[in-house]
Coordinates of C-alpha atoms and ligand atoms in Angstrom, one line a residue:
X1 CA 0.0 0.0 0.0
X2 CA 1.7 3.4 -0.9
X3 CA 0.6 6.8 -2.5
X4 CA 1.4 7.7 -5.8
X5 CA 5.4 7.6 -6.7
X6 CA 4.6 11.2 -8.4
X7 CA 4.1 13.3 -4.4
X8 CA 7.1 10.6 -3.4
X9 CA 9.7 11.9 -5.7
X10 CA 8.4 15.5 -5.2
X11 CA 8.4 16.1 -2.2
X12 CA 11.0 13.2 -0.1
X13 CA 12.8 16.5 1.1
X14 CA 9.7 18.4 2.4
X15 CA 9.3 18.0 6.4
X16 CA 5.9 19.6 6.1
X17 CA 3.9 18.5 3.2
X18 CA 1.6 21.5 3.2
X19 CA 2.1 25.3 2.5
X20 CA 3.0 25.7 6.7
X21 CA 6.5 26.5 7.6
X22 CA 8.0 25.4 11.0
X23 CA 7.8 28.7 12.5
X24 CA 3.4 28.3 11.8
X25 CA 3.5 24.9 13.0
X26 CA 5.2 26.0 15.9
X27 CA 2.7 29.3 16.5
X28 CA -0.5 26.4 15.9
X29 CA 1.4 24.3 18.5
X30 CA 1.1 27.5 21.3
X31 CA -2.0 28.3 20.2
X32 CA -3.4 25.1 21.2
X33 CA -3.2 25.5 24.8
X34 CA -2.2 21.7 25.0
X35 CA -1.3 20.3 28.6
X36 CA 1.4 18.0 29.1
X37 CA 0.6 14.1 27.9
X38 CA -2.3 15.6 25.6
X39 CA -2.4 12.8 23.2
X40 CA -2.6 14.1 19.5
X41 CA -4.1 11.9 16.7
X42 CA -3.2 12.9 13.1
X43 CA -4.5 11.5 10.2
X44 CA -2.1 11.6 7.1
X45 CA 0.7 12.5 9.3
X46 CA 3.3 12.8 6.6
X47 CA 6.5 12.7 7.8
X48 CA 5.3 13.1 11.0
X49 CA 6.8 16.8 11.6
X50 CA 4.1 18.1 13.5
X51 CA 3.6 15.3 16.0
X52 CA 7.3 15.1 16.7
X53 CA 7.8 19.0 17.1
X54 CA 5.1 19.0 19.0
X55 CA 6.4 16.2 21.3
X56 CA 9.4 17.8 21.8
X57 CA 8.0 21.4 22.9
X58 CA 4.9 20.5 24.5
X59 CA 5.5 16.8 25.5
X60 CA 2.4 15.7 23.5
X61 CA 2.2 11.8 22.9
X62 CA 0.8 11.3 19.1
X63 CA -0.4 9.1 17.3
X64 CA 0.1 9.3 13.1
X65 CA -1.8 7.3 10.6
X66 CA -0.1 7.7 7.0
X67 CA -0.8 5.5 3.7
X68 CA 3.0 6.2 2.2
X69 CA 5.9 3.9 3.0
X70 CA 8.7 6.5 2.5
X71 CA 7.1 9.3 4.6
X72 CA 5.8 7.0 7.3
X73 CA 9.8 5.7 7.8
X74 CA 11.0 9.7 7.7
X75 CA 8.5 10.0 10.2
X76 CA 10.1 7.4 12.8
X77 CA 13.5 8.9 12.1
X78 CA 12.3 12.4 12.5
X79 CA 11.1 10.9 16.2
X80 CA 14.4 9.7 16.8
X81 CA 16.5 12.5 15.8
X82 CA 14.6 14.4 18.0
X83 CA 14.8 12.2 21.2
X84 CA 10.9 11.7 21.0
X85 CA 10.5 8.1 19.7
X86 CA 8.6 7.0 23.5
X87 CA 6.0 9.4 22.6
X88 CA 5.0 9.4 19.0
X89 CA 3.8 6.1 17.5
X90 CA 3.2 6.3 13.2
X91 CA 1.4 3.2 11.7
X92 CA 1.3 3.1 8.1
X93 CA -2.0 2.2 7.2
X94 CA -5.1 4.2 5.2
X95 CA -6.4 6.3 7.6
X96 CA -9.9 6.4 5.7
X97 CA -12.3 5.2 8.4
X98 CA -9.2 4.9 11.8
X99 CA -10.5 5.3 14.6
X100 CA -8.2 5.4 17.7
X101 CA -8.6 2.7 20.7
X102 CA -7.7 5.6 23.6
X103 CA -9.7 8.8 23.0
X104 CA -7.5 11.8 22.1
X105 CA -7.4 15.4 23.5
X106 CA -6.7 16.6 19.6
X107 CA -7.7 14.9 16.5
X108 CA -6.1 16.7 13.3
X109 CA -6.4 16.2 9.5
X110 CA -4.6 18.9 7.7
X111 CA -4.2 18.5 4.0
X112 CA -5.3 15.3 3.5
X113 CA -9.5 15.1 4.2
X114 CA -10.3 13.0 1.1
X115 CA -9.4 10.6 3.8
X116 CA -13.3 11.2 5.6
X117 CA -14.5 11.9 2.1
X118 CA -13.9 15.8 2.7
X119 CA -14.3 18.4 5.6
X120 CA -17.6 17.6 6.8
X121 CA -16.9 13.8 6.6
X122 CA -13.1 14.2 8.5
X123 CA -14.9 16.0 11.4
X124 CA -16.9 13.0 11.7
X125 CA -14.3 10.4 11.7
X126 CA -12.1 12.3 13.6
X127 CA -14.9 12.8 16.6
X128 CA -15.1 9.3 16.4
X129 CA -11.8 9.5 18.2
X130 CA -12.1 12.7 20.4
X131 CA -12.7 13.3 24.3
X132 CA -15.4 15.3 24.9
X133 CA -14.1 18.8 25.2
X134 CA -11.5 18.3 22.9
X135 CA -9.9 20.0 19.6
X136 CA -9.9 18.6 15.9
X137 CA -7.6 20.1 13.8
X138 CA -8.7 20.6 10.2
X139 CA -5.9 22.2 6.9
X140 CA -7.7 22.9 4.5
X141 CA -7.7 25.5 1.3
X142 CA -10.1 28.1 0.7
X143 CA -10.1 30.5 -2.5
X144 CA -8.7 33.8 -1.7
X145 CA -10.4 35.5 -4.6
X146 CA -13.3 34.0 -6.5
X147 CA -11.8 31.8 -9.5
X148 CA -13.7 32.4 -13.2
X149 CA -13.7 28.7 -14.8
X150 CA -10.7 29.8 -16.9
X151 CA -8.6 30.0 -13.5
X152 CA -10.1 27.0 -13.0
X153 CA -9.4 25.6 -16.3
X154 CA -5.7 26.5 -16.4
X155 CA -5.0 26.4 -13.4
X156 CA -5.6 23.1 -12.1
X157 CA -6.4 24.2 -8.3
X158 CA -9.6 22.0 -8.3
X159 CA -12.0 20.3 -10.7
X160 CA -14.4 22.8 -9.7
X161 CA -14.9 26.2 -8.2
X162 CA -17.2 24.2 -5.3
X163 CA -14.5 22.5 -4.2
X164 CA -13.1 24.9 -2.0
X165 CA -14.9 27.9 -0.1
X166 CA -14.1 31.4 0.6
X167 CA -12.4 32.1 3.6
X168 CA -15.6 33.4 5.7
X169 CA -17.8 31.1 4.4
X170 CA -15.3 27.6 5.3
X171 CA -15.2 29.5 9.0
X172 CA -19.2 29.3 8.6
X173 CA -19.7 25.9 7.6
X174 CA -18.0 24.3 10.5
X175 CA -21.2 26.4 12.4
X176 CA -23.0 24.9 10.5
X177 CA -21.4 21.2 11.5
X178 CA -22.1 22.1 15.2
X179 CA -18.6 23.6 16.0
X180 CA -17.2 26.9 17.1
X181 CA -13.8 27.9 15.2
X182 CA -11.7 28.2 18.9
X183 CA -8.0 29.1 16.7
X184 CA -7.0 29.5 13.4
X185 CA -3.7 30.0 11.4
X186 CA -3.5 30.8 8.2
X187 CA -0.5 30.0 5.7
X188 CA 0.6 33.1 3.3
X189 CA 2.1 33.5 0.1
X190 CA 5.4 33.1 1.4
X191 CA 4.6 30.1 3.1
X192 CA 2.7 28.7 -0.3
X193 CA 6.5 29.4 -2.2
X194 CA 8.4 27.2 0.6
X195 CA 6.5 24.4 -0.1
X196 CA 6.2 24.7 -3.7
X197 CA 9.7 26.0 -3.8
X198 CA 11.1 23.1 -2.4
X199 CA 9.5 20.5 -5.0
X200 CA 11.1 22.2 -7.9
X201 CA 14.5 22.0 -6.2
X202 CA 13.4 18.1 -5.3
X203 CA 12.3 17.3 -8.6
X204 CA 15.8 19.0 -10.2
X205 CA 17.4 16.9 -8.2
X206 CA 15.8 14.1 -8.8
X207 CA 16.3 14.5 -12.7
X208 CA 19.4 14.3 -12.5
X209 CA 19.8 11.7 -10.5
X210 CA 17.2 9.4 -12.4
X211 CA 17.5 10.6 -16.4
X212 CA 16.3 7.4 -17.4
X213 CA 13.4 6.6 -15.2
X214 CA 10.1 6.0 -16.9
X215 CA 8.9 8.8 -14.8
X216 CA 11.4 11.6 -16.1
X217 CA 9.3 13.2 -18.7
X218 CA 6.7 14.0 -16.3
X219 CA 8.9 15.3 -13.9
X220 CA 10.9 17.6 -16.8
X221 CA 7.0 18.5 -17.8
X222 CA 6.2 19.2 -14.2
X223 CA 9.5 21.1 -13.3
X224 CA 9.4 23.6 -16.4
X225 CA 5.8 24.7 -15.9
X226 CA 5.5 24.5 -11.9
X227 CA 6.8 27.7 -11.2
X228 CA 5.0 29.9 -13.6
X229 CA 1.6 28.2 -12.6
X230 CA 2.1 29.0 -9.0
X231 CA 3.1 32.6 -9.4
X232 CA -0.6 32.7 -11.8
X233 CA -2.7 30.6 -10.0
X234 CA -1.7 29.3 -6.7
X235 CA 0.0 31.9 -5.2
X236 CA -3.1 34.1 -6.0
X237 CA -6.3 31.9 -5.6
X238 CA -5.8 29.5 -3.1
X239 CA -5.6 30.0 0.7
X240 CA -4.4 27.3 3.1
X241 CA -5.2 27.3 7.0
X242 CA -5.2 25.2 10.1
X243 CA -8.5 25.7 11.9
X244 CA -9.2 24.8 15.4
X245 CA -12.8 23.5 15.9
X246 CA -14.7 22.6 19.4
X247 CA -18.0 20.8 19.6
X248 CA -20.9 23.6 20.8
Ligands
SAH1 N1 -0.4 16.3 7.3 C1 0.9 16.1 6.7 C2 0.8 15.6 5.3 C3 -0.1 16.3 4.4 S1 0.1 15.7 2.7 C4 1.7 17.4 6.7 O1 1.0 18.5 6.9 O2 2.9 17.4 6.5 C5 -1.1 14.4 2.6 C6 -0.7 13.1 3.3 O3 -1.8 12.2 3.2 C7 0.5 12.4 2.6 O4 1.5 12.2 3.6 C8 -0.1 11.1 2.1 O5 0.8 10.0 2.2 C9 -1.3 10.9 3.1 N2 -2.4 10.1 2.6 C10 -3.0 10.2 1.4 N3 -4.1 9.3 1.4 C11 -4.1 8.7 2.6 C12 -4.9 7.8 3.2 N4 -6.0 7.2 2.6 N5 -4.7 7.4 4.5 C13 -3.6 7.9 5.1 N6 -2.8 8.8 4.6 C14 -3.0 9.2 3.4

């Protein structure tokens, strides 16, 4: 079981698989107000940076569920490298229905909710796991500016313009799930270019280290038009933020 090689070769050098640097995973961390021994369940953990930063500065025990091989090992060498491998367990599995056997004080999903069949279905599955009283962590994009279908066309942000919200109206619908917003933070265009900018310097790499791999001219393809697509459409239309939700 593994995703697809394509998000493997671009992005084995990305800690954080989402437009968040350290420093905004590290401000979400504070934010949350989390005791010591919180346990922290994260579905599609990655390569596990959250969980272990989070181990190490607020002695959180977590929990990640991730479907790829390569991140799932980064993950457990992440733990060790920072001295946390007693508290973070990651289990590579599909996370798409896991439900953990201890309750957790946060439940998180960020960039990865096709895994409850989008937002509304990841706050279910993630309840399924959560104390009463406690947080679930959704990332998610919203549009920044309304997309015409030509944006949408060219730009290949989503297959429609309903698939994402504007900011103020994602921030309404989790009312609308039964939960009050409680935190949010909110990547930027900066923080969209580090994670973008760091798979065209991965995939370069990885070009010429591999020039005859079937996947090559995919990856050339990719490389040469990446850029100029995120400084059109990315960078402009999408949003990306952590939200904090709490059952009312
Ligand atoms: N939350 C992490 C990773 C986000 S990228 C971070 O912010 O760094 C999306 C992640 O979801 C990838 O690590 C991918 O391997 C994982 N994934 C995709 N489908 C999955 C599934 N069905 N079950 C578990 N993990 C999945």
């Amino acid at each position: 079981m593994d995703i697809p090689r394509f998000f493997t070769i671009s992005e084995s050098a990305h800690r954080i698989h989402n437009p968040f640097t350290p420093e905004k995973l590290a401000v979400l961390g504070r934010a949350l107000r989390m005791e010591q021994g919180t346990r922290v369940l994260d579905l599609g953990s990655g390569s596990g940076e959250m969980l272990c930063t989070w181990a190490r500065d607020h002695a959180i025990r977590g929990t990640g569920v991730d479907m790829s091989v390569l991140f799932s090992r980064q993950a457990r060498l992440r733990a060790e490298e920072l001295g946390v491998s007693d508290h973070v367990d990651f289990i590579h599995a599909d996370a798409s229905g896991f439900v953990s056997e201890e309750k957790v004080g946060v439940a998180a999903c960020l960039g990865a909710t096709w895994i409850g069949g989008g937002v509304s279905g990841t706050v279910e599955l993630l309840e399924r796991s959560l104390l009463p009283g406690g947080i679930i962590l959704i990332g998610e994009p919203y549009w920044r500016q309304p997309p015409s279908a030509d944006v949408i066309a060219r730009g290949g942000l989503a297959g429609s313009v309903s698939d994402f919200l504007l900011l103020p109206e994602l921030l309404a619908s989790f009312g609308r799930y039964g939960y009050d917003v409680v935190e949010m933070v909110l990547a930027d265009q900066e923080s969209w270019d580090r994670y973008e900018g760091q798979r065209w310097f991965t995939m370069r790499r990885w070009l010429d280290a591999n020039p005859d791999d079937e996947m090559a001219g995919e990856i050339r393809a990719r490389l040469a038009s990446e850029p100029e697509r995120h400084a059109a459409y990315t960078r402009e239309y999408l949003g990306w933020g952590v939200f904090a939700l709490m059952r009312r």
